[in-house]
Structure formats: structure tokens, C-alpha cells
Short mmCIF file of C-alpha atoms and ligand atoms in Angstrom, two decimals:
data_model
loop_
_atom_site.label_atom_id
_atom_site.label_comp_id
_atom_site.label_asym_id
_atom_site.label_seq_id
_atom_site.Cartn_x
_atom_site.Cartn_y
_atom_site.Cartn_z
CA UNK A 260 125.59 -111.88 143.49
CA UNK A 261 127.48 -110.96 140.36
CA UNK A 262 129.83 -108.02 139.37
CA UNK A 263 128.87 -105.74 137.31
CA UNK A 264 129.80 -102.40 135.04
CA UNK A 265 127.91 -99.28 135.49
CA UNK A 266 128.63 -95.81 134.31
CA UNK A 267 131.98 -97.11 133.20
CA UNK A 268 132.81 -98.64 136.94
CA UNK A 269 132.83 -101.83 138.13
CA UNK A 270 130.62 -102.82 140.96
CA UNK A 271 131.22 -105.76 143.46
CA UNK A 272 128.51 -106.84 145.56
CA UNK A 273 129.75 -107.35 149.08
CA UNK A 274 129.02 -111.21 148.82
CA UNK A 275 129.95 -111.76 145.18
CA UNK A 276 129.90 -115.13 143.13
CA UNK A 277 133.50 -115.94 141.11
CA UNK A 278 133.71 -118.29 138.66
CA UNK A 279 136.95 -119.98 138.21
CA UNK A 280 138.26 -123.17 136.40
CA UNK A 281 140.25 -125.39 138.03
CA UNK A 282 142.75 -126.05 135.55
CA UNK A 283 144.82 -129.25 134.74
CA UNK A 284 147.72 -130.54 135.71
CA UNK A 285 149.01 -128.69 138.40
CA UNK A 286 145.70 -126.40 138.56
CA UNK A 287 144.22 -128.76 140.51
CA UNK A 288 146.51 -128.26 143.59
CA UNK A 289 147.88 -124.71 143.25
CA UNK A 290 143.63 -123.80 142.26
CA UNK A 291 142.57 -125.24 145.77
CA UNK A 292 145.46 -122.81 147.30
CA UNK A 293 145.14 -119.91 145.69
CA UNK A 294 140.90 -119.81 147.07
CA UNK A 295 141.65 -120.34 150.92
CA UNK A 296 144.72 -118.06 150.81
CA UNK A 297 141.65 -115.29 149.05
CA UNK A 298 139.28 -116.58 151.46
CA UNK A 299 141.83 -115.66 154.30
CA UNK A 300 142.44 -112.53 153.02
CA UNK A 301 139.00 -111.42 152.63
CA UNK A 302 138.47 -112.81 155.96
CA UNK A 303 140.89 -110.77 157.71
CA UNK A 304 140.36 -107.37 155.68
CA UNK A 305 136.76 -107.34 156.18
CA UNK A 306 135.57 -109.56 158.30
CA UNK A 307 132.35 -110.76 157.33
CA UNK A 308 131.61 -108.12 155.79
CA UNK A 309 132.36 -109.35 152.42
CA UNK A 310 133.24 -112.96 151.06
CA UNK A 311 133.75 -114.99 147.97
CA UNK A 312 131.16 -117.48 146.68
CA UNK A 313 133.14 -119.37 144.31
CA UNK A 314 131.41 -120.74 141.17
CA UNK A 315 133.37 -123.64 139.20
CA UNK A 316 133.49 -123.64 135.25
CA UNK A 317 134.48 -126.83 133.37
CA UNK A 318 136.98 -126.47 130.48
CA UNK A 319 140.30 -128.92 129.92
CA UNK A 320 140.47 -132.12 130.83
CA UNK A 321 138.04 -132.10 133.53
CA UNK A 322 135.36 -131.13 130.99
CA UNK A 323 136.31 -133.47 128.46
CA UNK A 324 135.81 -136.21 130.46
CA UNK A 325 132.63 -135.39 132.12
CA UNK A 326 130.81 -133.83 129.17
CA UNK A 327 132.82 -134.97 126.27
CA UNK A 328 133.78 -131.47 125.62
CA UNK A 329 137.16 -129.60 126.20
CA UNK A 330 134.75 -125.77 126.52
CA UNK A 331 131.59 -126.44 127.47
CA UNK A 332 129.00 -123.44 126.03
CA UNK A 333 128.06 -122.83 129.44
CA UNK A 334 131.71 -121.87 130.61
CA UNK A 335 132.11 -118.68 128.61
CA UNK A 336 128.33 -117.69 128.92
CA UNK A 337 129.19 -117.74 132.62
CA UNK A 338 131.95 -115.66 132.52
CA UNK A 339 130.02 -113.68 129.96
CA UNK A 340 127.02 -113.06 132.78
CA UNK A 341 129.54 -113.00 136.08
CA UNK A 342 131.61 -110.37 134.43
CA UNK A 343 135.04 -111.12 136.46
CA UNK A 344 136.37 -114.71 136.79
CA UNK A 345 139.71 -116.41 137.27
CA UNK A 346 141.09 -119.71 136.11
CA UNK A 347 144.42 -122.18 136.40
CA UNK A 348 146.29 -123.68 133.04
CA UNK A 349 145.03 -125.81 130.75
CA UNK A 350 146.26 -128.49 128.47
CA UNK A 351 145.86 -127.02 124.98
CA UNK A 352 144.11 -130.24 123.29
CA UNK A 353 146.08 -132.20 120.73
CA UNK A 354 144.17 -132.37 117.44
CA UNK A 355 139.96 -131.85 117.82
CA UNK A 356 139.33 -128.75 116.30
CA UNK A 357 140.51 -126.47 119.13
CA UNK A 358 143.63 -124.58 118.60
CA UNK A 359 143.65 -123.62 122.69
CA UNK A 360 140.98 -123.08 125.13
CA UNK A 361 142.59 -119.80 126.17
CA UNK A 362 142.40 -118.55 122.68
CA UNK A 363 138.70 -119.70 122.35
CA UNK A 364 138.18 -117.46 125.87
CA UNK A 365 139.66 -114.42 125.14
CA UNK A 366 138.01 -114.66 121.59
CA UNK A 367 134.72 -115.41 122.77
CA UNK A 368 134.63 -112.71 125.23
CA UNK A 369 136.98 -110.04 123.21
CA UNK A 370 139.26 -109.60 126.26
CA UNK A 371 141.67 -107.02 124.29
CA UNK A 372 144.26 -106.71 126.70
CA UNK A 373 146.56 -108.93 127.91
CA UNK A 374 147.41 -107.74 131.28
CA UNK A 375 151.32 -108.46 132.72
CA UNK A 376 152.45 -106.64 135.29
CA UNK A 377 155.82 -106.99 136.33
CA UNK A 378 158.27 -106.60 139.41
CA UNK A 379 160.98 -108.07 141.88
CA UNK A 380 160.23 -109.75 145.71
CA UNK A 381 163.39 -109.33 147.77
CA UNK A 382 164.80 -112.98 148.04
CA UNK A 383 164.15 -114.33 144.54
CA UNK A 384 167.39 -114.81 142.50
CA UNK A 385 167.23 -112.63 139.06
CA UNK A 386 169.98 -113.15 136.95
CA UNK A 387 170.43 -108.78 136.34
CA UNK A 388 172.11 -107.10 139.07
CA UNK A 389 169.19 -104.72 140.01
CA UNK A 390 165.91 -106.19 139.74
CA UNK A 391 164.52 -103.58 141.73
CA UNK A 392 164.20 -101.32 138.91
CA UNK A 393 162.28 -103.23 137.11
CA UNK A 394 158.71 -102.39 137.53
CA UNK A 395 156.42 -102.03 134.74
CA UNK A 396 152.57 -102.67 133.91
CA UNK A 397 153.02 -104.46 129.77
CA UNK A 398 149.24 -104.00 128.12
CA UNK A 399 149.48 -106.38 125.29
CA UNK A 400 147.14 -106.01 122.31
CA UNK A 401 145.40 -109.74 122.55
CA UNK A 402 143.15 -109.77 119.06
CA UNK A 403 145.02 -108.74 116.39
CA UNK A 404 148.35 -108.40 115.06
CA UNK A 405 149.85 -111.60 113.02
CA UNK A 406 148.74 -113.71 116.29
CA UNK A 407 145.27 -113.95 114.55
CA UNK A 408 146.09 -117.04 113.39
CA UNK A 409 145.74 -115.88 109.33
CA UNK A 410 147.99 -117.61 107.60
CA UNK A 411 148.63 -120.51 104.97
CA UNK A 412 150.75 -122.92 104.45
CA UNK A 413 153.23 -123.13 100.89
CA UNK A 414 151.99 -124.94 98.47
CA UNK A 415 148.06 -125.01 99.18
CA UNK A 416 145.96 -123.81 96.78
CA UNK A 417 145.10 -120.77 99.18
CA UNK A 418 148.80 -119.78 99.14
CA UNK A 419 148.59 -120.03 95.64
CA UNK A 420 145.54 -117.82 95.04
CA UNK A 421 146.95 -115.08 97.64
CA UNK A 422 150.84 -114.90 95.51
CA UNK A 423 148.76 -114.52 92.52
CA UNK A 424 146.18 -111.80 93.93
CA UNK A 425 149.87 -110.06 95.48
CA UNK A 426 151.18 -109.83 92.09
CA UNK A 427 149.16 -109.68 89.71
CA UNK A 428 146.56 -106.73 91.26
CA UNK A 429 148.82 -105.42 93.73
CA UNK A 430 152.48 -105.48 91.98
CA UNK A 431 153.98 -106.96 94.67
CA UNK A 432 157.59 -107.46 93.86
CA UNK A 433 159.54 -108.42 96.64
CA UNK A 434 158.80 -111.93 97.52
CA UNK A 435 162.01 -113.86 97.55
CA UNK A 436 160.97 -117.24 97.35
CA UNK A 437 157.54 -116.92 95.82
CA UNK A 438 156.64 -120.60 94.58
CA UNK A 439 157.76 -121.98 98.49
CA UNK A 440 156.95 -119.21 100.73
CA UNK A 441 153.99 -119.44 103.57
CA UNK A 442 152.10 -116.73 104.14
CA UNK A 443 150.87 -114.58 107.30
CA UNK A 444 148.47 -111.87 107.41
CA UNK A 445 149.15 -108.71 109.73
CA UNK A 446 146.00 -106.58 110.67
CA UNK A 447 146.68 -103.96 113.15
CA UNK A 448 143.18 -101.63 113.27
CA UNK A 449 142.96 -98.23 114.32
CA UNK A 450 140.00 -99.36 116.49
CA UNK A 451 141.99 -102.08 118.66
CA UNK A 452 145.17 -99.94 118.99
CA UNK A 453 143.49 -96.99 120.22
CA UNK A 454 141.29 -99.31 122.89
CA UNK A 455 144.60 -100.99 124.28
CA UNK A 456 146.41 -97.62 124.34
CA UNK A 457 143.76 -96.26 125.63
CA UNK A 458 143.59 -98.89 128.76
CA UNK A 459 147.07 -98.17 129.22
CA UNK A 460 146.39 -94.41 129.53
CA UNK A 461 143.63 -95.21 131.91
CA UNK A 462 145.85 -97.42 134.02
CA UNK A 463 148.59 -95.11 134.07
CA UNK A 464 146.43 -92.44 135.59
CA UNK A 465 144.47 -94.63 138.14
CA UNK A 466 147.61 -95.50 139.75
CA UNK A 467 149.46 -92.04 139.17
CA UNK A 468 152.14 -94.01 137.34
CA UNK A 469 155.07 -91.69 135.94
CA UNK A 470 154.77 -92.90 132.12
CA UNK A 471 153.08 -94.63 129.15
CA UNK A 472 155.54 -96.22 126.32
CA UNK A 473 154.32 -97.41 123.46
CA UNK A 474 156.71 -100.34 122.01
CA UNK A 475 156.70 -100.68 118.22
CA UNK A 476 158.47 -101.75 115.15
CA UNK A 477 157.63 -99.25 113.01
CA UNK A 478 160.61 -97.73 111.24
CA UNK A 479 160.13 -101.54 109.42
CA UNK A 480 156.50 -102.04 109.47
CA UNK A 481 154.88 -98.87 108.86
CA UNK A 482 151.88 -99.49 108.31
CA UNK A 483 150.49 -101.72 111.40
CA UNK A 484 153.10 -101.06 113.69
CA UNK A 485 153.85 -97.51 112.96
CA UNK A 486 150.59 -96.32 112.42
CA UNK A 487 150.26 -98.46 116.03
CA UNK A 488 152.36 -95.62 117.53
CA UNK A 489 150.84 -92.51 115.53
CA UNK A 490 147.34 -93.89 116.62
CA UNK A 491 148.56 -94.13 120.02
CA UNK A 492 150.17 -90.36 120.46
CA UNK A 493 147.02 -89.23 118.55
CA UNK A 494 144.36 -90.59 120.74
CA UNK A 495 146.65 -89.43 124.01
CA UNK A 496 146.52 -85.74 122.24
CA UNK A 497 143.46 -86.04 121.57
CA UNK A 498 141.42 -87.28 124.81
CA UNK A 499 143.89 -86.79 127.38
CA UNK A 500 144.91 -82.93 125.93
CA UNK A 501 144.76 -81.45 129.89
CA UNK A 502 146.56 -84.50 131.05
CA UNK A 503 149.51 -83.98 128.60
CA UNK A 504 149.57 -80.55 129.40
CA UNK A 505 149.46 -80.54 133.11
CA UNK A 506 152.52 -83.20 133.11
CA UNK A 507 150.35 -86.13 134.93
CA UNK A 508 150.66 -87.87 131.53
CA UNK A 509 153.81 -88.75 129.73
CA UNK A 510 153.77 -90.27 126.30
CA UNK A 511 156.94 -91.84 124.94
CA UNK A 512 157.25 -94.43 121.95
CA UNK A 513 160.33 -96.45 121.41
CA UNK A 514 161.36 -99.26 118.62
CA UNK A 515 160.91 -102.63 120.03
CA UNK A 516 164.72 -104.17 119.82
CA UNK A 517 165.98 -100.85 121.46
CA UNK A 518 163.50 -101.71 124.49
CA UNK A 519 164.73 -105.12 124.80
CA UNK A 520 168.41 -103.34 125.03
CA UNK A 521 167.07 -100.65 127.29
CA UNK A 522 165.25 -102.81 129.97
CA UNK A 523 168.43 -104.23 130.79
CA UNK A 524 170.76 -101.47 130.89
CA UNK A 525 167.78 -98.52 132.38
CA UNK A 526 164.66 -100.29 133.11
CA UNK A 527 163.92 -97.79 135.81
CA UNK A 528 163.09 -95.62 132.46
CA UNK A 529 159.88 -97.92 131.92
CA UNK A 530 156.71 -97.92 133.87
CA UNK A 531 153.38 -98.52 131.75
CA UNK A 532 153.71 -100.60 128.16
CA UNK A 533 151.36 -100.73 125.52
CA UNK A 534 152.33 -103.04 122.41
CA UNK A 535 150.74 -105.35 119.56
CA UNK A 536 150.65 -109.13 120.30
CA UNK A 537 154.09 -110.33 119.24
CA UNK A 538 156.05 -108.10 120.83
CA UNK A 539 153.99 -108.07 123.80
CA UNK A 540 154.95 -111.91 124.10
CA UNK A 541 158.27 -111.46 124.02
CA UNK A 542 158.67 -108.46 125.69
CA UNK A 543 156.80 -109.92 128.95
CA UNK A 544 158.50 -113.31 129.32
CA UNK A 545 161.68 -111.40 128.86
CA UNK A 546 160.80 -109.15 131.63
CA UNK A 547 159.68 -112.05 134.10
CA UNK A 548 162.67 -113.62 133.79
CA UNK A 549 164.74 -110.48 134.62
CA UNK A 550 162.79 -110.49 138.05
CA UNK A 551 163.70 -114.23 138.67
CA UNK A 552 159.99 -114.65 138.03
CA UNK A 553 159.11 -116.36 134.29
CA UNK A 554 157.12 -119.32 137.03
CA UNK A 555 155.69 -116.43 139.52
CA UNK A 556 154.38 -114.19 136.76
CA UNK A 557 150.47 -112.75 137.27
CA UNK A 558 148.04 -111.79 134.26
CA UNK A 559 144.69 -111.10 133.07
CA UNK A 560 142.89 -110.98 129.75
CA UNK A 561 140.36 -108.06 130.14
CA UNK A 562 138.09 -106.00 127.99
CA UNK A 563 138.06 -102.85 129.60
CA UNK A 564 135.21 -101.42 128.06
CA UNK A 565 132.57 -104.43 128.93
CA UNK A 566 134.20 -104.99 131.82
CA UNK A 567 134.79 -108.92 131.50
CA UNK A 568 138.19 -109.60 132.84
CA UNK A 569 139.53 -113.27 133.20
CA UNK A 570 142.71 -113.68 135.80
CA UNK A 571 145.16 -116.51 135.35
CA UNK A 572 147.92 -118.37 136.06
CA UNK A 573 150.52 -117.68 133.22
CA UNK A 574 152.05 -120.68 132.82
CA UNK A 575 151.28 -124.34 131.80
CA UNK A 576 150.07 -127.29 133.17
CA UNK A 577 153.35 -128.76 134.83
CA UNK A 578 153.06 -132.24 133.49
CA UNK A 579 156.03 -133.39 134.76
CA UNK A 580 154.98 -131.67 138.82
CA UNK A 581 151.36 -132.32 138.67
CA UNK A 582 150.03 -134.58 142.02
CA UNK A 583 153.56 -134.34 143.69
CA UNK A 584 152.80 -131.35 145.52
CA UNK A 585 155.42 -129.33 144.06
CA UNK A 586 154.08 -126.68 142.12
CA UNK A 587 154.59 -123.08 143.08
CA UNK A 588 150.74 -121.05 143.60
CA UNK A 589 152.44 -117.62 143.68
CA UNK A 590 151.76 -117.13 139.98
CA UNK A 591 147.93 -117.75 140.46
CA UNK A 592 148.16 -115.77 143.91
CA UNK A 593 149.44 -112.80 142.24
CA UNK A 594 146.64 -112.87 139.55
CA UNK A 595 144.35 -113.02 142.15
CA UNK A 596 145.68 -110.43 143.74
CA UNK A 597 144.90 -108.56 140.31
CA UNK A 598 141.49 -109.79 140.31
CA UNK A 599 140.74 -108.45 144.00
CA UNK A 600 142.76 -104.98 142.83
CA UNK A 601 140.23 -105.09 139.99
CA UNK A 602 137.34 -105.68 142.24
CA UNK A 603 138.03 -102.64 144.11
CA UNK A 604 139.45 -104.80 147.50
CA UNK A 605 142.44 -103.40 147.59
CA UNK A 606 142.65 -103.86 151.28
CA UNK A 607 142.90 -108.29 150.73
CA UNK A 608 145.55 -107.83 147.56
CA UNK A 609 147.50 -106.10 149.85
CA UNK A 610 147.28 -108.92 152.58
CA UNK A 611 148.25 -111.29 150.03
CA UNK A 612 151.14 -109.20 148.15
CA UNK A 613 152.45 -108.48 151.85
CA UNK A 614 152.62 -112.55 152.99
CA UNK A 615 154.36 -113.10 149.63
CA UNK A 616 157.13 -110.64 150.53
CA UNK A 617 157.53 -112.06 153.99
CA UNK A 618 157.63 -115.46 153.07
CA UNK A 619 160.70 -114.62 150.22
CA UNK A 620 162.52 -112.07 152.18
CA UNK A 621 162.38 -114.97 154.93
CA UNK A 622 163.65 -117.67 152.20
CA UNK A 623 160.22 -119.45 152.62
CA UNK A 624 158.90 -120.80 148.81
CA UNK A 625 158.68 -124.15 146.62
CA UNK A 626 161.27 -125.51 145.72
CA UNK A 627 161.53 -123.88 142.01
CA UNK A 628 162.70 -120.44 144.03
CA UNK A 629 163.74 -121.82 147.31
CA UNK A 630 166.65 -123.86 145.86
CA UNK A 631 167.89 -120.50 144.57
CA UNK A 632 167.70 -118.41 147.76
CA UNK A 633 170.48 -118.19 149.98
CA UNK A 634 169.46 -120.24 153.16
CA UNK A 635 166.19 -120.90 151.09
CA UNK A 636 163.51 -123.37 152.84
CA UNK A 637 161.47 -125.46 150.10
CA UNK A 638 158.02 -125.93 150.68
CA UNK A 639 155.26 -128.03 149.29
CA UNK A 640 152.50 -126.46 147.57
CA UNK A 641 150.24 -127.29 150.74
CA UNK A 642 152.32 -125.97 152.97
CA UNK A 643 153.34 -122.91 151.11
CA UNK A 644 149.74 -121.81 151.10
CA UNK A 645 149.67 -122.58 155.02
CA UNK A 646 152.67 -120.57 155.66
CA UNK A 647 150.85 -117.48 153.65
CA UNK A 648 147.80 -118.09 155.32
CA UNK A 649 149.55 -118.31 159.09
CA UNK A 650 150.57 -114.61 157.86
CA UNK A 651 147.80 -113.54 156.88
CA UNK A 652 145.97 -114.51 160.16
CA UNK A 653 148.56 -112.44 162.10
CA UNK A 654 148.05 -109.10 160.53
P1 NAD B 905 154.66 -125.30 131.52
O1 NAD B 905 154.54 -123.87 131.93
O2 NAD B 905 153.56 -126.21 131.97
O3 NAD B 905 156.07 -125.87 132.04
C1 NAD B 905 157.32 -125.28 131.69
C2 NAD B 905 158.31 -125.52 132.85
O4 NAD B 905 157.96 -124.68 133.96
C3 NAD B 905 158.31 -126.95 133.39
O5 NAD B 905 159.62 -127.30 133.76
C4 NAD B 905 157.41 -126.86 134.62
O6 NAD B 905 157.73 -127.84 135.60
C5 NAD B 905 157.72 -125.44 135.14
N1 NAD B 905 156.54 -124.91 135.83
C6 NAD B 905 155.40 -124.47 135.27
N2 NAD B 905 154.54 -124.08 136.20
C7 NAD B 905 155.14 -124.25 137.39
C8 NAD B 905 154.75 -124.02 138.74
N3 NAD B 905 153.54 -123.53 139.06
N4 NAD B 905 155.63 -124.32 139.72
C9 NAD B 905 156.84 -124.81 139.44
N5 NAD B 905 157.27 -125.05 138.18
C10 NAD B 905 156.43 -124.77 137.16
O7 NAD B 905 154.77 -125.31 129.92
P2 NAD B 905 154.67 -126.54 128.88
O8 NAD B 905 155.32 -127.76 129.48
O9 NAD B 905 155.15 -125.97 127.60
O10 NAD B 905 153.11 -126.82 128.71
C11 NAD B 905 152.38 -127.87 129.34
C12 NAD B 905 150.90 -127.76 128.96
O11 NAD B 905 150.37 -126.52 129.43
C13 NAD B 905 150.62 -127.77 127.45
O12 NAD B 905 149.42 -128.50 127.21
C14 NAD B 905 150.42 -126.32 127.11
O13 NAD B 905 149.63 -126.14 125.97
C15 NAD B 905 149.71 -125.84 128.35
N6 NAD B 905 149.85 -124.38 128.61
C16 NAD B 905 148.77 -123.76 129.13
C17 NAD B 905 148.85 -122.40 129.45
C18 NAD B 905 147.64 -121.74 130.04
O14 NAD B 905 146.64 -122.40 130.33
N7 NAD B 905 147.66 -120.43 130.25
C19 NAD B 905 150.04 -121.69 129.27
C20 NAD B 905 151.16 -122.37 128.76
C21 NAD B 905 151.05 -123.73 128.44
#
């Protein structure tokens, strides 16, 4: 049975099919973990009440070796029909036409936000002296921005015709190096920053969190990323006017370097995020590795307003881990923790979340985090996902 979106809310049939992609690398042992530590967890919240057919996608090297093909056509059509999916890393092909398979997803299904939430698990070493304030929710714009990949390289012919359109029809004087510069094309739309501001808004409220900041870097650009800020505070005013007024919304804005200052010295001042594509980058793998976490980090590429939402691991394929039974699942196991959260079964995140925090607290993790706890036990990947699942069972 499949997911699906009606009157703006997503439905999950009690026995629902997920796709997922294995992933290379180390996807295919932390991919294998992450579904029986779910399957636990759905087990022990509900019974049989509900469960988790799961569906598998080719894409990566698996696909390319079966079919020839790094994506398949049928792998985003399926995600396209099933709605909600989730998927390991892949290896971003080497020549062939494909920049990177996660690009081609989120493009092909228009999966606007980049989803990073962000926070500490007593036991993992952060290198800041609080991690416990840090706890924020970054929506990063995932379409636009100069991440759309239009640019051209100095000395083409393109390059060429775009100095000569600059300064001859627009008068553009200010190009310091004109003969040898590249060039990169910024489009920030009034559309796309009002739908990721808007999800931000949205997610703010759902989970009655205090505040909504939108990072920008606009007293420079101000153009796309200020009018990414005045867009913003204008579609808060002007479709969340009681919530401003009642207090259950706060707006802020601040300039992007001053946030990187600020979320070390008062991250407690930072809940929700909302920012273009660059920034967003930065700003989240600066954030994970403030909570010890850059290899534990969760995400999700989601288009709020069709509903498709893809859940992944966020980091690579491990090359130099993969078949040694190494690799750490958490970051996987937190995104499906998302996925379930976005499914509406709260009740098996929670089961999940909680076995992570017992197994840190009690030192228990691969060896990436357990060489760093005090009194720190490393486990293989296998055996990590037992110890979770042991926990699970004894709720
Ligand atoms: P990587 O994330 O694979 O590895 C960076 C470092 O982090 C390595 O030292 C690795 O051992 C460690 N690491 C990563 N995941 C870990 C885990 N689960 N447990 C323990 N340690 C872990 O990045 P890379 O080496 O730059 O990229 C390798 C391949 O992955 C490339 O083909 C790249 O394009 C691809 N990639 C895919 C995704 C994705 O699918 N979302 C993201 C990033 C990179």
C-alpha cells in the first residue's frame, strides 16, 4: 500500500510499501541495519498492527552493473508513485553524463528542501564546550541559488558571449579580470524562497518550536539574498498575520557570517533555519560537527507541497570502510527516524531515538565515536544494530 497526500496531509496505510536504495559502499551493510532496527521498532510500537513492506530501487553501482545504467527510469517513477522513500550513499559516477545521482533525484522529483536537523547525544565528544545548546531544524533551499549548476568556464565561447551581453547591454563595469574570469549565474525566485520559508514556518509550528531565522547575505547580495529575507518576513506577515501576533511565531533574519559567529558563542538563540543552498551547506556541516556528529548527521530532501520526501544517509560511500564492518548506521537510523516522524509513527522514531541515547550515554557505538568516548566500547556495524535492537525489544 502506498503513502499518500490528501487535503494537504500525508496518509500512511497501516501496512505501507517503502522504497529504498541500497546504496554503495558502505550502504550495503549500514542499509541492511538500518531496516531490522525499523522493523523492530515498528514491531514493538504497534505490534502487528502496522509494518513495513520494503520495496528496493536500483541506482549506483548496483544498477550500473545489472542494467547498464547508474538511475534506472523506473527508480524515480517509483519514488514519484510511493510518495515517501529512503536511500543509503552513492558513488557520484566519474565521467558519463551524470553530474550525481542525488542531484538527478532531487531534480527529478523537485524536493525543495533540504532537511538537516541538528542536535547532541550525551556521550559523543564535540569539540564546543556545550553541545547541548545546540539544537536547530536548518531548511536548506535545494533548487536554486548558484548550486544550479549555471556557470561557464573562461575562455569558452559562452563566457565570451555572456562578458559581452554584461557590458555592452547591461553596462556592467566592475569585472576585474574580464578576458580570464569564469562565470556563475545566481537565481534566487520569489516562488522557491517563499515555499522553503514557508516549510520552515510550517515546521516551526507543528512542533511548537520557539523561532524561525532566516540566514542571508544580503547587505552584499541584495538582490537574491536580500530580497531572500524580505520575501521571507513578507510571506510570514502575510499568511501567518494571527501567528505573529499571538507570539506562537517569531521571525528573526540574521547575516550569514554573524550566524556562523553566533552558533558558537549563543546557539541556544537558534531553533528553526531557513537559507539558500550555499549557505545552507555550510551552515549544516558546520553545525554537525559542533555536536561531534558531521558522520551521525540525518536528512531528507522533501517537497512539501507534493508530498514526495526522500530520507538519507548524509554522507558518502566510505570507500576506504566498505565490507569491513565498520561503518557507523546511526546517520541512516536517524533519517529514518525522520522518515517514520514524517509518516506520522512517532511512537517507533521515538524507540529508535531512545536506543541511540542509551547506547552513547552507555559508551556503546562504532568505532568512529567509540574511540572518542571516555570508557567507549567499539562495535561493528552488525553488532551495533543488535545492541539497538536488544533495546528496543526491552521497552
Ligand atoms: P565519505 O562521506 O564517503 O567519507 C568521508 C570520511 O568519513 C571517510 O574517512 C569515511 O571513512 C568517513 N565516513 C563516512 N561515512 C561513515 C560511516 N557511516 N561510518 C564511519 N565513517 C564514515 O566522503 P567521500 O570519501 O568524499 O566520498 C566517497 C563517495 O561517496 C564519492 O563517490 C562521493 O561522490 C560519494 N558521496 C555520496 C553522498 C550521498 O550519496 N549522499 C554524499 C557524499 C559523498
Amino acid at each position: 500500500m502506498k503513502v499518500s497526500k490528501v487535503n494537504g496531509q500525508i496518509q500512511t496505510p497501516a501496512h505501507v510499501t517503502i522504497p529504498f536504495i541500497e546504496g554503495d559502499g558502505v550502504g550495503r551493510e549500514i542499509t541492511p541495519i538500518m531496516q531490522q532496527v525499523v522493523d523492530q521498532a515498528v514491531v514493538t510500537a504497534y505490534g502487528g498492527v502496522r509494518s513495513i513492506e520494503w520495496l528496493e530501487l536500483l541506482a549506483g553501482e548496483k544498477a550500473f552493473r545489472t542494467t547498464g545504467n547508474w538511475l534506472p527510469e523506473e527508480t524515480p517513477e517509483a519514488f514519484r508513485q510511493y510518495l515517501v522513500g529512503i536511500k543509503g550513499p552513492l558513488t557520484t559516477p566519474v565521467g558519463g553524463g551524470i553530474r550525481s545521482l542525488n542531484v538527478a533525484l532531487r531534480q527529478e522529483l523537485d524536493l525543495y528542501v533540504c532537511l538537516r536537523p541538528v542536535r547532541w547525544f550525551k556521550g559523543v565528544a564535540s569539540p564546543v564546550k556545550e553541545p547541548q545548546k545546540v539544537d536547530m531544524v536548518i531548511f536548506r533551499e535545494n533548487t536554486e541559488d548558484i548550486y544550479a549548476g549555471i556557470e561557464w568556464q573562461q575562455g569558452t565561447d559562452e563566457a565570451r558571449k555572456l562578458l559581452h551581453f554584461l557590458t555592452a547591454e547591461l553596462n556592467v563595469t566592475r569585472i576585474r579580470f574580464p578576458q580570464t574570469s569564469s562565470f556563475g549565474i545566481k537565481p534566487v525566485s520569489e516562488e522557491g524562497s517563499e515555499r522553503l520559508v514557508r516549510a520552515a514556518i510550517e515546521y516551526a509550528l507543528h512542533h511548537n518550536l520557539p523561532s524561525v531565522t532566516l540566514v542571508h547575505k544580503g547587505n552584499i547580495m541584495k538582490y537574491t539574498e536580500g530580497s531572500f529575507k524580505n520575501w521571507g518576513y513578507a510571506l510570514a506577515e502575510r499568511e501567518y498575520a494571527e501567528e505573529l501576533r499571538s507570539g506562537r511565531l517569531t521571525i528573526k533574519d540574521v547575516i550569514a557570517d554573524a550566524f556562523l559567529q553566533n552558533i558558537l558563542l549563543k546557539p541556544e538563540d537558534y531553533s528553526v533555519v531557513a537559507t539558500l543552498n550555499l549557505n545552507g551547506d555550510y551552515i549544516s556541516d558546520s553545525l554537525a560537527a559542533m555536536v561531534g556528529g558531521i558522520g551521525i548527521a540525518p536528512g531528507a530532501n522533501i517537497n512539501y507541497e507534493t508530498g514526495h520526501a526522500i530520507f538519507e544517509a548524509t554522507h558518502g560511500t566510505a570507500p576506504n570502510l566498505a565490507g569491513e564492518n565498520r561503518a557507523n548506521p546511526s546517520s541512516l537510523l536517524l533519517s529514518s527516524v525522520l522518515m517514520l516522524e514524517y509518516l506520522g509513527w512517532n511512537e517507533a522514531a521515538a524507540l529508535i531515538t531512545a536506543a541511540l541515547e542509551n547506547a552513547f550515554r552507555a559508551g556503546e557505538a562504532t568505532n568512529d565515536l567509540a574511540r572518542f568516548m571516555p570508557g567507549g566500547r567499539s562495535l561493528g556495524t552488525k553488532e551495533f544494530g543488535e545492541c539497538l535492537i536488544s533495546k528496543i525489544k526491552q521497552v
